[in-house]
């Protein structure tokens, strides 16, 4: 009871991103008029609506435009999806909250990468000492803007709008910043094709249910309906992005899905169970804790179990990072398991 | 004229039929809610489907695999948590303590976290044992602190306990945060019976055994409630009885935590209501506390199951709202001794 999740923060970032989506002003392009003042060859302009209110306040939005140097030498990243994309586009990151970097993104860090703090608290002294050219925040680290923007140009690449919109916007922008426009376009085309292939695989496969298993409890996930900012999106992406037909339509987007019983699974009996194992997201040794939870007599009666159609999704990709290039590749592969 | 004569000669008598009546009411409610609980759920389990045999006997299967375990777990958890509160109140001689306001629950939670981090593959029985040991340490620390701090004001004792729990809870949250387990911790420590089924609830029987122990030692706990000097003068081994009480409280807390998570207010509210009805004799109040606790949790779990059907809301939310209301009523009611 005394343990609370970071709900105020979530609410703030959700509201922020919703507003961004509504105004649709998160453009990564160096617009002619915006870039007129500066030398268009040397900077990229990025605009978004920034929430200037505290995390427990009603959101107050302020249109924010930041000029970002092209080919920055020293980049500090607090947003894991951006770290993923920068690395996939051949860039390297000088600093990040090292404790939060998942294993498969470690390669994207410079060999001597420094620890920039945590997602919630930046190590301002260390960052200042490195004199970065660009700082990228997003999601949980959104609140760091005020402090970090005094050190270097800081942009917020939080999710805004749908998953695909965010992926395209951020990849295009980072491609431009890194001078890797072609690689970015190529990656986007590849991911688009991959998602289409995955959609084709799920199309005739019957109904599915996104299920999060955590601490022995089950939560049914809901479609996020084009707004991928909610935490529910993490399980909801299976419907939104990959076209799985939800076995129940009315799962409301609660913070972490809706608590359900084993009986619920048997009664609605989806053809596929798409399981995000929250406990396994934290380490290899805990992997497949969900499998133990789902190993019981009621589950054994379900179609998904009997047809061997319980699909375990990569928890780090689906739950923690999502939105970067390599991460999306992993997600596509996860879904394509059912095509084999 | 005759009426006044009767009233003066038999003052305690009028209360008795009322008590019996309340007792019968609780008993009937418990049985009715227990039966209702068997037939409320996502799948269609009813007398009709049971008699039909259903398609390949699904209804009967669910009754045995899901509904009965859940109902039994709810009843045992409700009964034993009430008893844990009652015993703790006797040990501390304070009406405002329960595992949740003395840091015992938080210590047990820390124990669970330790097992999850160090021995993730450990069987649930082992996890429960470790949680119980931590709960025991928690009870001991609380009793020591209460003894060291000369607070005899009623409300200060649970306040000290809540502070203690806050510190331990913060330590737990810190490690859970560092290890990326905060979400999991929140999930399993949140009270809910949603994932209870055959094979996942049997640990509450340990709590039931503890209720029996409490019953056997009931008179001793009554005496303990009169104070150490008094108890020792009566020839009671004070320390031993306190130790038994600590074990009962810690084991009940741990087994409930493993099965259902944390359930607030219950251990506080139920013994107090029973004490209002029949007084402080532990032997007499144990069945009352157990029955009322079970009825209370059954009712709350039914609400949790049906409010957002077919989804569930966490039981701890329902208990929190209802329990907090009852707690306020106990505090503010006319003639309350808490002021």
XYZ file of C-alpha atoms in Angstrom:
679
model
C 0.000 0.000 0.000
C 2.826 2.342 0.752
C 4.344 1.451 -2.569
C 2.995 3.503 -5.403
C 3.854 3.449 -9.034
C 4.773 6.619 -10.840
C 1.199 7.375 -11.766
C 1.334 11.184 -11.544
C 4.256 11.110 -13.919
C 2.411 8.812 -16.240
C -0.609 11.087 -16.190
C 1.528 14.078 -16.989
C 3.378 12.435 -19.842
C 0.166 10.963 -21.179
C -1.504 14.337 -21.182
C 1.529 15.894 -22.785
C 1.682 13.409 -25.566
C -2.065 13.591 -26.145
C -1.806 17.296 -26.669
C 1.090 16.817 -29.010
C -0.971 14.380 -30.985
C -3.959 16.725 -31.059
C -2.072 19.717 -32.338
C -0.021 17.525 -34.598
C 2.883 19.908 -34.446
C 5.596 17.421 -33.670
C 7.310 17.780 -36.966
C 10.808 16.615 -37.455
C 11.307 18.353 -40.765
C 13.490 21.362 -40.997
C 10.726 23.630 -42.201
C 11.872 26.305 -44.558
C 10.624 29.192 -42.453
C 11.752 27.769 -39.142
C 15.213 27.043 -40.371
C 15.549 30.310 -42.262
C 17.333 32.072 -39.450
C 19.958 29.448 -38.904
C 22.104 27.735 -41.460
C 19.946 24.827 -42.625
C 22.982 22.716 -43.257
C 24.122 22.808 -39.652
C 20.970 22.415 -37.609
C 17.717 20.489 -37.517
C 14.642 22.074 -35.977
C 12.432 20.076 -33.682
C 9.152 21.302 -32.230
C 6.755 19.810 -29.709
C 4.309 20.888 -27.039
C 6.028 20.752 -23.711
C 4.181 20.312 -20.434
C 5.482 23.040 -18.146
C 3.331 22.126 -15.148
C 4.622 19.898 -12.378
C 3.814 16.232 -12.511
C 0.868 16.511 -10.131
C -0.551 19.668 -11.720
C -2.940 20.075 -14.611
C -0.844 20.049 -17.746
C 0.151 23.409 -19.197
C 1.486 23.211 -22.712
C 4.026 25.444 -24.268
C 5.063 25.174 -27.881
C 8.762 24.488 -27.790
C 11.169 24.647 -30.687
C 14.748 23.566 -30.361
C 17.573 23.896 -32.854
C 19.629 20.766 -32.786
C 23.140 20.667 -34.256
C 23.674 18.233 -37.106
C 26.147 15.418 -36.536
C 26.491 16.089 -32.811
C 29.651 14.684 -31.325
C 28.474 14.079 -27.807
C 24.915 12.814 -27.312
C 23.328 12.076 -23.948
C 20.163 9.954 -24.096
C 17.572 9.319 -21.416
C 15.039 7.721 -23.759
C 15.764 4.043 -24.422
C 13.856 3.911 -27.716
C 15.988 6.810 -28.975
C 19.148 5.058 -27.822
C 17.992 2.049 -29.828
C 17.349 4.097 -32.972
C 20.560 6.119 -32.735
C 22.547 2.910 -32.421
C 20.702 1.219 -35.250
C 21.440 4.216 -37.487
C 25.152 3.893 -36.755
C 25.418 6.574 -34.095
C 26.941 6.302 -30.664
C 25.835 7.669 -27.335
C 28.271 9.256 -24.910
C 26.097 9.120 -21.830
C 22.878 7.524 -20.564
C 21.316 6.297 -17.318
C 23.427 3.152 -17.513
C 21.352 1.137 -15.025
C 18.335 1.429 -17.292
C 20.007 0.315 -20.521
C 18.818 -3.193 -21.430
C 21.391 -5.740 -22.552
C 20.626 -5.650 -26.245
C 21.198 -1.893 -26.380
C 24.561 -1.929 -24.591
C 26.408 -1.964 -27.947
C 25.000 1.431 -28.779
C 26.883 3.062 -25.925
C 30.356 4.475 -26.477
C 33.094 2.352 -24.937
C 33.694 4.997 -22.288
C 30.052 5.967 -21.843
C 29.370 7.805 -18.586
C 26.417 7.356 -16.267
C 24.035 10.278 -16.665
C 21.928 9.419 -13.618
C 18.539 7.724 -13.634
C 15.420 8.177 -15.747
C 14.024 10.404 -13.038
C 17.095 12.227 -11.837
C 19.906 13.458 -14.040
C 23.491 13.649 -12.809
C 23.798 17.286 -13.843
C 27.413 17.654 -12.775
C 28.557 14.688 -14.854
C 26.556 15.841 -17.866
C 27.823 19.411 -17.572
C 31.386 18.126 -17.462
C 30.900 16.233 -20.727
C 29.609 19.325 -22.544
C 27.113 17.404 -24.689
C 25.905 18.777 -28.048
C 22.490 17.145 -27.753
C 20.367 15.663 -24.986
C 17.374 13.439 -25.713
C 14.654 12.782 -23.153
C 11.276 11.098 -23.355
C 8.598 9.311 -21.368
C 9.713 8.953 -17.782
C 12.527 11.457 -18.142
C 10.313 14.219 -19.573
C 10.435 16.171 -16.319
C 14.204 16.611 -16.654
C 13.752 19.172 -19.429
C 14.210 22.347 -17.380
C 17.522 21.318 -15.886
C 18.957 19.658 -18.967
C 17.999 22.372 -21.452
C 20.299 24.753 -19.607
C 23.236 22.500 -20.349
C 22.629 21.697 -24.009
C 19.877 21.608 -26.662
C 17.346 19.125 -25.272
C 14.524 17.453 -27.186
C 11.692 15.308 -25.902
C 11.077 12.295 -28.143
C 8.206 10.873 -26.077
C 5.603 8.786 -27.783
C 2.940 10.969 -29.340
C 0.009 9.624 -31.259
C 0.128 6.097 -32.530
C 3.073 3.744 -32.353
C 3.792 3.988 -36.080
C 3.549 7.788 -36.121
C 6.041 8.001 -33.282
C 8.382 5.492 -34.863
C 8.356 7.354 -38.159
C 8.707 10.806 -36.639
C 11.567 9.912 -34.315
C 13.447 7.776 -36.826
C 13.229 10.455 -39.509
C 14.338 13.149 -37.086
C 17.254 11.166 -35.683
C 18.262 10.149 -39.198
C 18.473 13.798 -40.140
C 20.412 14.712 -37.011
C 22.921 11.938 -37.579
C 23.156 12.631 -41.294
C 21.814 9.138 -41.922
C 18.621 10.039 -43.779
C 18.971 7.118 -46.173
C 19.553 4.566 -43.423
C 16.528 5.926 -41.554
C 14.298 5.707 -44.618
C 15.570 2.206 -45.318
C 14.926 1.076 -41.751
C 11.446 2.546 -41.802
C 10.621 0.790 -45.053
C 11.949 -2.483 -43.667
C 9.940 -2.153 -40.453
C 6.826 -1.224 -42.362
C 7.183 -4.320 -44.496
C 7.843 -6.407 -41.385
C 4.748 -5.094 -39.647
C 2.689 -5.831 -42.749
C 4.042 -9.361 -42.844
C 3.177 -9.804 -39.181
C -0.293 -8.410 -39.778
C -0.762 -10.932 -42.558
C 0.228 -13.690 -40.141
C -2.267 -12.627 -37.504
C -5.037 -11.862 -39.991
C -6.448 -15.356 -40.331
C -5.192 -16.651 -37.000
C -8.299 -16.056 -34.932
C -8.794 -14.065 -31.775
C -6.137 -13.102 -29.301
C -5.709 -11.617 -25.869
C -2.786 -9.499 -24.699
C -2.032 -10.752 -21.209
C 0.391 -9.311 -18.715
C 1.568 -11.624 -15.977
C 3.142 -9.999 -12.957
C 3.593 -11.211 -9.424
C 1.341 -14.181 -10.106
C -1.525 -11.921 -11.174
C -3.084 -11.648 -14.628
C -4.086 -8.480 -16.467
C -5.937 -8.324 -19.758
C -4.544 -5.638 -22.047
C -6.626 -3.364 -24.229
C -6.212 -1.831 -27.669
C -4.777 1.651 -27.189
C -6.841 3.065 -30.031
C -4.146 5.063 -31.738
C -2.718 6.651 -28.633
C 0.309 4.647 -27.725
C 1.257 6.731 -24.691
C -0.721 4.816 -22.104
C 1.089 2.038 -20.347
C -1.682 -0.171 -21.515
C -0.307 0.384 -25.001
C 2.437 -2.070 -24.210
C 0.065 -4.971 -24.314
C -2.292 -3.129 -26.637
C 0.280 -2.866 -29.422
C -0.485 -6.457 -30.262
C -3.877 -5.274 -31.479
C -3.044 -1.750 -32.668
C 0.117 -2.439 -34.604
C -0.058 -6.105 -35.415
C -3.754 -6.427 -36.097
C -4.638 -9.184 -33.631
C -8.392 -9.443 -33.273
C -9.228 -8.796 -29.592
C -11.218 -11.611 -28.006
C -13.038 -9.040 -25.885
C -13.653 -5.574 -27.262
C -14.320 -3.580 -24.169
C -11.188 -3.935 -22.092
C -10.836 -0.417 -20.786
C -7.434 1.157 -20.834
C -6.539 0.953 -17.194
C -3.016 1.631 -16.029
C -1.880 -1.927 -16.301
C -4.787 -3.583 -17.996
C -7.703 -5.110 -16.165
C -7.142 -7.686 -13.441
C -8.746 -10.938 -14.560
C -9.070 -14.460 -13.194
C -8.004 -17.717 -14.831
C -11.681 -18.366 -15.298
C -11.883 -15.277 -17.495
C -9.330 -16.815 -19.845
C -11.231 -20.070 -20.083
C -14.590 -18.380 -20.584
C -13.450 -16.047 -23.378
C -11.032 -18.654 -24.649
C -8.934 -16.698 -27.161
C -7.151 -18.651 -29.894
C -3.872 -16.967 -28.996
C -2.498 -15.700 -25.712
C 0.134 -12.976 -26.170
C 1.938 -12.956 -22.869
C 4.099 -10.139 -21.564
C 5.968 -11.580 -18.612
C 6.554 -8.527 -16.457
C 8.677 -10.399 -13.941
C 10.984 -11.709 -16.626
C 11.641 -8.215 -17.926
C 14.021 -7.684 -15.072
C 16.521 -10.428 -15.624
C 17.385 -13.663 -17.343
C 17.215 -15.759 -14.186
C 13.579 -14.846 -13.624
C 12.655 -15.574 -17.210
C 9.429 -17.448 -17.832
C 7.966 -16.816 -14.420
C 4.714 -16.395 -16.345
C 4.954 -19.926 -17.702
C 4.847 -21.242 -14.142
C 1.805 -19.102 -13.375
C 0.061 -20.335 -16.509
C 0.866 -23.970 -15.765
C -2.423 -25.004 -14.169
C -5.531 -27.084 -14.803
C -7.740 -24.223 -15.935
C -5.266 -22.934 -18.510
C -4.815 -26.484 -19.791
C -8.462 -26.428 -20.864
C -8.015 -23.359 -23.072
C -7.639 -23.467 -26.838
C -4.448 -21.417 -26.683
C -2.826 -24.047 -24.469
C -4.131 -27.063 -26.310
C -3.150 -25.703 -29.724
C 0.221 -24.597 -28.346
C -0.652 -20.981 -29.096
C 0.616 -19.226 -26.002
C 3.176 -16.757 -27.346
C 5.702 -15.250 -24.945
C 6.685 -11.757 -26.042
C 10.085 -10.254 -25.310
C 9.260 -8.344 -22.142
C 12.044 -5.790 -22.491
C 11.048 -4.897 -26.020
C 7.300 -4.861 -25.427
C 7.212 -3.467 -21.956
C 10.259 -1.316 -21.355
C 11.665 0.081 -24.586
C 9.257 -0.092 -27.536
C 9.495 2.492 -30.279
C 13.098 2.010 -31.454
C 14.332 0.325 -34.634
C 15.898 -2.850 -33.201
C 13.110 -3.155 -30.656
C 10.498 -3.081 -33.389
C 12.443 -5.787 -35.235
C 12.244 -7.948 -32.105
C 8.517 -7.290 -31.808
C 7.955 -8.272 -35.432
C 9.910 -11.500 -34.903
C 7.858 -12.256 -31.792
C 4.617 -11.982 -33.721
C 5.986 -13.938 -36.693
C 6.580 -16.922 -34.382
C 3.006 -17.932 -35.142
C 3.701 -18.045 -38.889
C 6.310 -20.790 -38.563
C -44.090 -0.101 37.841
C -43.266 -3.673 37.098
C -41.084 -2.611 34.209
C -38.740 -0.607 36.424
C -38.534 -3.455 38.890
C -37.389 -5.859 36.214
C -34.849 -3.411 34.893
C -33.194 -2.877 38.256
C -32.943 -6.516 39.194
C -31.391 -7.818 35.990
C -29.238 -5.160 34.399
C -26.956 -7.381 32.254
C -29.791 -9.528 30.957
C -31.236 -7.344 28.157
C -27.978 -7.430 26.178
C -27.920 -11.210 25.913
C -30.743 -11.892 23.406
C -29.385 -9.087 21.222
C -25.946 -10.704 21.135
C -27.348 -14.071 20.205
C -29.363 -12.440 17.499
C -26.300 -10.678 16.045
C -24.339 -13.920 16.242
C -27.003 -15.813 14.329
C -27.152 -13.026 11.748
C -23.391 -13.221 11.154
C -23.579 -16.990 10.863
C -26.424 -16.888 8.348
C -24.702 -14.153 6.317
C -21.495 -16.193 6.244
C -23.253 -19.269 4.898
C -25.333 -17.319 2.360
C -22.371 -15.288 1.064
C -20.288 -18.454 0.940
C -22.853 -20.135 -1.290
C -23.255 -17.024 -3.448
C -19.482 -16.908 -3.813
C -19.519 -20.384 -5.329
C -21.830 -19.249 -8.097
C -20.404 -15.841 -8.959
C -17.754 -15.746 -11.634
C -17.016 -15.235 -15.289
C -18.091 -18.690 -16.398
C -21.610 -19.992 -16.082
C -21.626 -22.155 -12.981
C -25.125 -22.598 -11.593
C -27.212 -25.339 -10.065
C -28.776 -25.886 -13.495
C -25.468 -26.269 -15.371
C -24.137 -28.501 -12.602
C -27.117 -30.848 -12.846
C -26.954 -30.922 -16.635
C -23.356 -31.923 -16.371
C -22.687 -29.111 -18.844
C -20.615 -29.616 -21.935
C -17.991 -32.147 -20.740
C -18.612 -31.112 -17.119
C -16.935 -27.715 -17.300
C -19.187 -26.293 -14.611
C -18.319 -29.022 -12.122
C -14.645 -28.694 -13.005
C -14.689 -24.939 -12.401
C -16.599 -25.381 -9.160
C -13.861 -27.647 -7.835
C -10.828 -25.997 -9.451
C -11.741 -22.350 -9.106
C -14.819 -21.441 -7.065
C -14.350 -23.645 -4.023
C -10.662 -22.788 -3.570
C -11.464 -19.105 -3.882
C -14.305 -19.247 -1.379
C -12.287 -21.294 1.100
C -9.316 -18.958 0.720
C -11.479 -15.901 1.285
C -13.067 -17.375 4.403
C -9.757 -18.516 5.889
C -8.007 -15.232 5.106
C -10.839 -13.190 6.612
C -11.041 -15.313 9.719
C -7.307 -15.525 10.362
C -6.570 -11.852 9.708
C -9.222 -10.922 12.257
C -7.582 -13.267 14.754
C -4.125 -11.858 14.017
C -5.471 -8.387 14.807
C -7.131 -9.617 17.976
C -3.990 -11.327 19.293
C -1.804 -8.359 18.432
C -4.209 -6.066 20.265
C -3.918 -8.265 23.326
C -0.105 -8.376 23.144
C 0.211 -4.606 22.851
C -2.836 -3.822 25.006
C -4.002 -1.388 22.381
C -7.169 -1.430 20.316
C -5.649 0.309 17.325
C -3.037 -2.147 16.195
C -3.119 -4.840 13.530
C -0.396 -6.316 11.305
C -0.789 -3.359 8.937
C -0.287 -0.696 11.595
C 2.668 -2.277 13.354
C 5.077 -2.837 10.498
C 4.550 -6.626 10.540
C 3.047 -6.649 7.028
C 5.862 -4.486 5.703
C 8.504 -6.739 7.238
C 6.818 -9.793 5.710
C 6.723 -8.029 2.329
C 10.428 -7.309 2.601
C 10.915 -11.023 3.273
C 8.998 -11.882 0.114
C 11.118 -9.466 -1.897
C 14.277 -11.046 -0.512
C 13.167 -14.509 -1.667
C 12.195 -13.210 -5.089
C 15.605 -11.604 -5.561
C 17.822 -14.254 -3.992
C 15.901 -17.463 -4.725
C 13.465 -16.711 -7.534
C 12.729 -20.398 -8.109
C 11.830 -21.095 -4.483
C 8.561 -22.921 -3.794
C 5.786 -20.768 -2.395
C 5.936 -22.636 0.921
C 9.566 -21.572 1.287
C 8.749 -17.988 0.384
C 6.033 -18.011 2.993
C 8.432 -19.332 5.642
C 10.926 -16.561 4.918
C 8.136 -13.967 4.959
C 6.965 -15.364 8.311
C 10.454 -15.091 9.774
C 10.631 -11.472 8.638
C 7.152 -10.876 10.061
C 8.360 -12.333 13.359
C 11.324 -9.978 13.376
C 8.887 -7.172 12.625
C 6.644 -8.044 15.563
C 9.666 -8.275 17.840
C 11.060 -4.923 16.704
C 7.659 -3.308 17.173
C 7.244 -4.674 20.691
C 10.763 -3.535 21.586
C 10.217 -0.049 20.216
C 6.876 0.305 21.997
C 8.538 -0.803 25.206
C 11.456 1.578 24.779
C 9.292 4.556 23.907
C 7.155 5.310 26.934
C 3.946 5.940 25.012
C 0.799 4.937 26.757
C -1.484 7.146 24.748
C -3.790 4.982 22.680
C -3.269 6.596 19.314
C 0.496 6.989 19.608
C 1.154 3.245 19.639
C -0.185 2.548 16.137
C 1.442 5.777 15.009
C 4.819 4.411 16.050
C 3.927 1.176 14.260
C 2.929 2.992 11.092
C 6.217 4.916 11.163
C 8.094 1.682 11.593
C 6.177 0.176 8.688
C 6.898 3.276 6.641
C 10.631 2.899 7.157
C 10.640 -0.793 6.261
C 8.304 -0.133 3.335
C 10.671 2.537 2.053
C 13.617 0.136 2.244
C 11.580 -2.471 0.357
C 10.526 0.060 -2.258
C 14.114 1.220 -2.669
C 15.441 -2.240 -3.422
C 12.443 -3.088 -5.593
C 13.054 0.094 -7.543
C 16.758 -0.559 -7.990
C 16.031 -4.102 -9.129
C 13.165 -3.089 -11.426
C 10.706 -5.102 -9.337
C 8.508 -2.244 -8.166
C 5.723 -3.212 -10.523
C 5.780 -6.867 -9.517
C 5.904 -5.913 -5.855
C 2.857 -3.711 -6.295
C 1.069 -6.508 -8.098
C 1.479 -9.269 -5.568
C 1.271 -7.170 -2.441
C -2.044 -5.738 -3.617
C -4.810 -7.740 -2.014
C -6.742 -9.813 -4.553
C -8.168 -13.284 -4.896
C -8.426 -13.096 -8.695
C -5.668 -15.619 -9.347
C -6.649 -17.998 -6.558
C -7.389 -21.511 -7.766
C -6.668 -25.106 -6.903
C -2.971 -25.477 -6.215
C -2.522 -21.775 -5.513
C -4.339 -21.265 -2.214
C -3.474 -24.204 0.023
C -1.027 -22.146 2.080
C -3.899 -20.420 3.896
C -4.532 -23.665 5.749
C -1.378 -22.808 7.693
C -3.184 -19.671 8.848
C -6.147 -21.827 9.845
C -3.828 -23.904 12.037
C -2.663 -20.679 13.685
C -6.293 -19.781 14.419
C -6.603 -23.103 16.245
C -3.433 -22.354 18.221
C -4.923 -19.001 19.166
C -8.092 -20.688 20.288
C -6.233 -23.198 22.466
C -4.227 -20.409 24.093
C -7.166 -17.999 24.214
C -7.442 -17.669 27.994
C -3.750 -16.948 28.301
C -4.079 -14.132 25.769
C -6.957 -12.713 27.797
C -4.698 -12.600 30.852
C -1.809 -11.128 28.853
C -4.192 -8.360 27.897
C -4.336 -7.357 31.549
C -0.634 -6.512 31.634
C 2.701 -8.193 32.365
C 2.653 -7.727 36.141
C -0.860 -9.033 36.480
C -0.151 -12.016 34.222
C 3.051 -12.905 36.071
C 1.259 -12.636 39.412
C -1.242 -15.166 38.172
C 1.631 -17.544 37.508
C 1.631 -17.208 33.745
C 4.850 -17.482 31.748
C 4.447 -14.059 30.188
C 7.318 -14.301 27.713
C 6.254 -17.658 26.393
C 2.685 -16.554 25.755
C 3.921 -13.401 24.039
C 6.209 -15.549 21.875
C 3.311 -17.788 20.872
C 1.266 -14.715 20.020
C 4.090 -13.290 17.909
C 4.375 -16.527 15.947
C 0.616 -16.659 15.392
C 0.537 -13.079 14.097
C 3.630 -13.458 11.885
C 2.589 -16.752 10.310
C -0.948 -15.554 9.600
C 0.369 -12.340 8.061
C 2.834 -14.242 5.874
C 0.359 -16.848 4.638
C -2.234 -14.200 3.798
C 0.418 -12.148 2.012
C 1.451 -15.144 -0.086
C -2.134 -16.073 -0.965
C -3.949 -12.779 -1.387
C -1.582 -9.884 -0.707
C -2.093 -7.103 1.794
C -5.587 -6.498 3.116
C -5.852 -3.282 5.115
C -8.013 -2.419 8.147
C -9.484 -5.880 8.610
C -7.468 -6.863 11.680
C -8.292 -3.485 13.176
C -11.986 -3.129 12.513
C -13.271 -6.650 13.094
C -11.945 -7.230 16.652
C -13.131 -3.767 17.670
C -16.662 -4.379 16.462
C -16.711 -7.749 18.212
C -15.379 -6.136 21.367
C -18.274 -3.671 21.239
C -20.756 -6.523 21.039
C -19.424 -9.083 23.484
C -16.463 -7.527 25.313
C -12.830 -8.517 25.612
C -12.849 -12.180 26.626
C -10.579 -13.739 23.981
C -12.013 -17.249 24.235
C -15.505 -15.970 23.638
C -14.553 -13.503 20.929
C -12.415 -15.821 18.751
C -15.354 -17.440 16.908
C -17.000 -14.041 16.564
C -13.877 -12.420 15.158
C -13.294 -15.327 12.803
C -16.901 -15.364 11.621
C -17.208 -11.618 11.198
C -13.785 -11.384 9.487
C -14.740 -14.134 7.028
C -18.126 -12.550 6.316
C -16.524 -9.154 5.815
C -13.938 -10.373 3.301
C -16.513 -12.545 1.505
C -18.761 -9.531 1.017
C -15.853 -7.360 -0.159
C -14.584 -10.045 -2.538
C -18.049 -10.412 -4.059
C -18.112 -6.653 -4.638
C -14.618 -6.804 -6.148
C -15.759 -9.552 -8.514
C -18.989 -7.974 -9.671
C -18.529 -4.195 -9.806
C -16.669 -4.284 -13.111
C -17.737 -7.701 -14.284
C -16.187 -9.639 -16.028
C -13.040 -7.860 -14.827
C -12.147 -7.533 -11.205
C -11.096 -4.631 -9.082
C -8.473 -5.326 -6.453
C -10.006 -6.570 -3.212
C -7.757 -4.248 -1.194
C -9.504 -1.280 -2.796
C -12.927 -2.486 -1.655
C -11.692 -3.423 1.822
C -9.886 -0.093 2.054
C -13.024 1.906 1.349
C -15.384 -0.138 3.519
C -12.806 -0.661 6.270
C -11.823 2.996 6.428
C -15.490 3.927 6.767
C -15.981 1.468 9.611
C -12.777 2.632 11.261
C -13.919 6.250 11.185
C -17.252 5.208 12.615
C -15.476 3.410 15.464
C -13.409 6.518 16.168
C -16.172 9.091 15.934
C -19.045 7.114 17.412
C -20.596 8.488 20.575
C -18.836 7.379 23.710
C -15.723 6.202 21.900
C -12.814 5.839 24.279
C -10.283 6.851 21.673
C -10.457 10.547 22.487
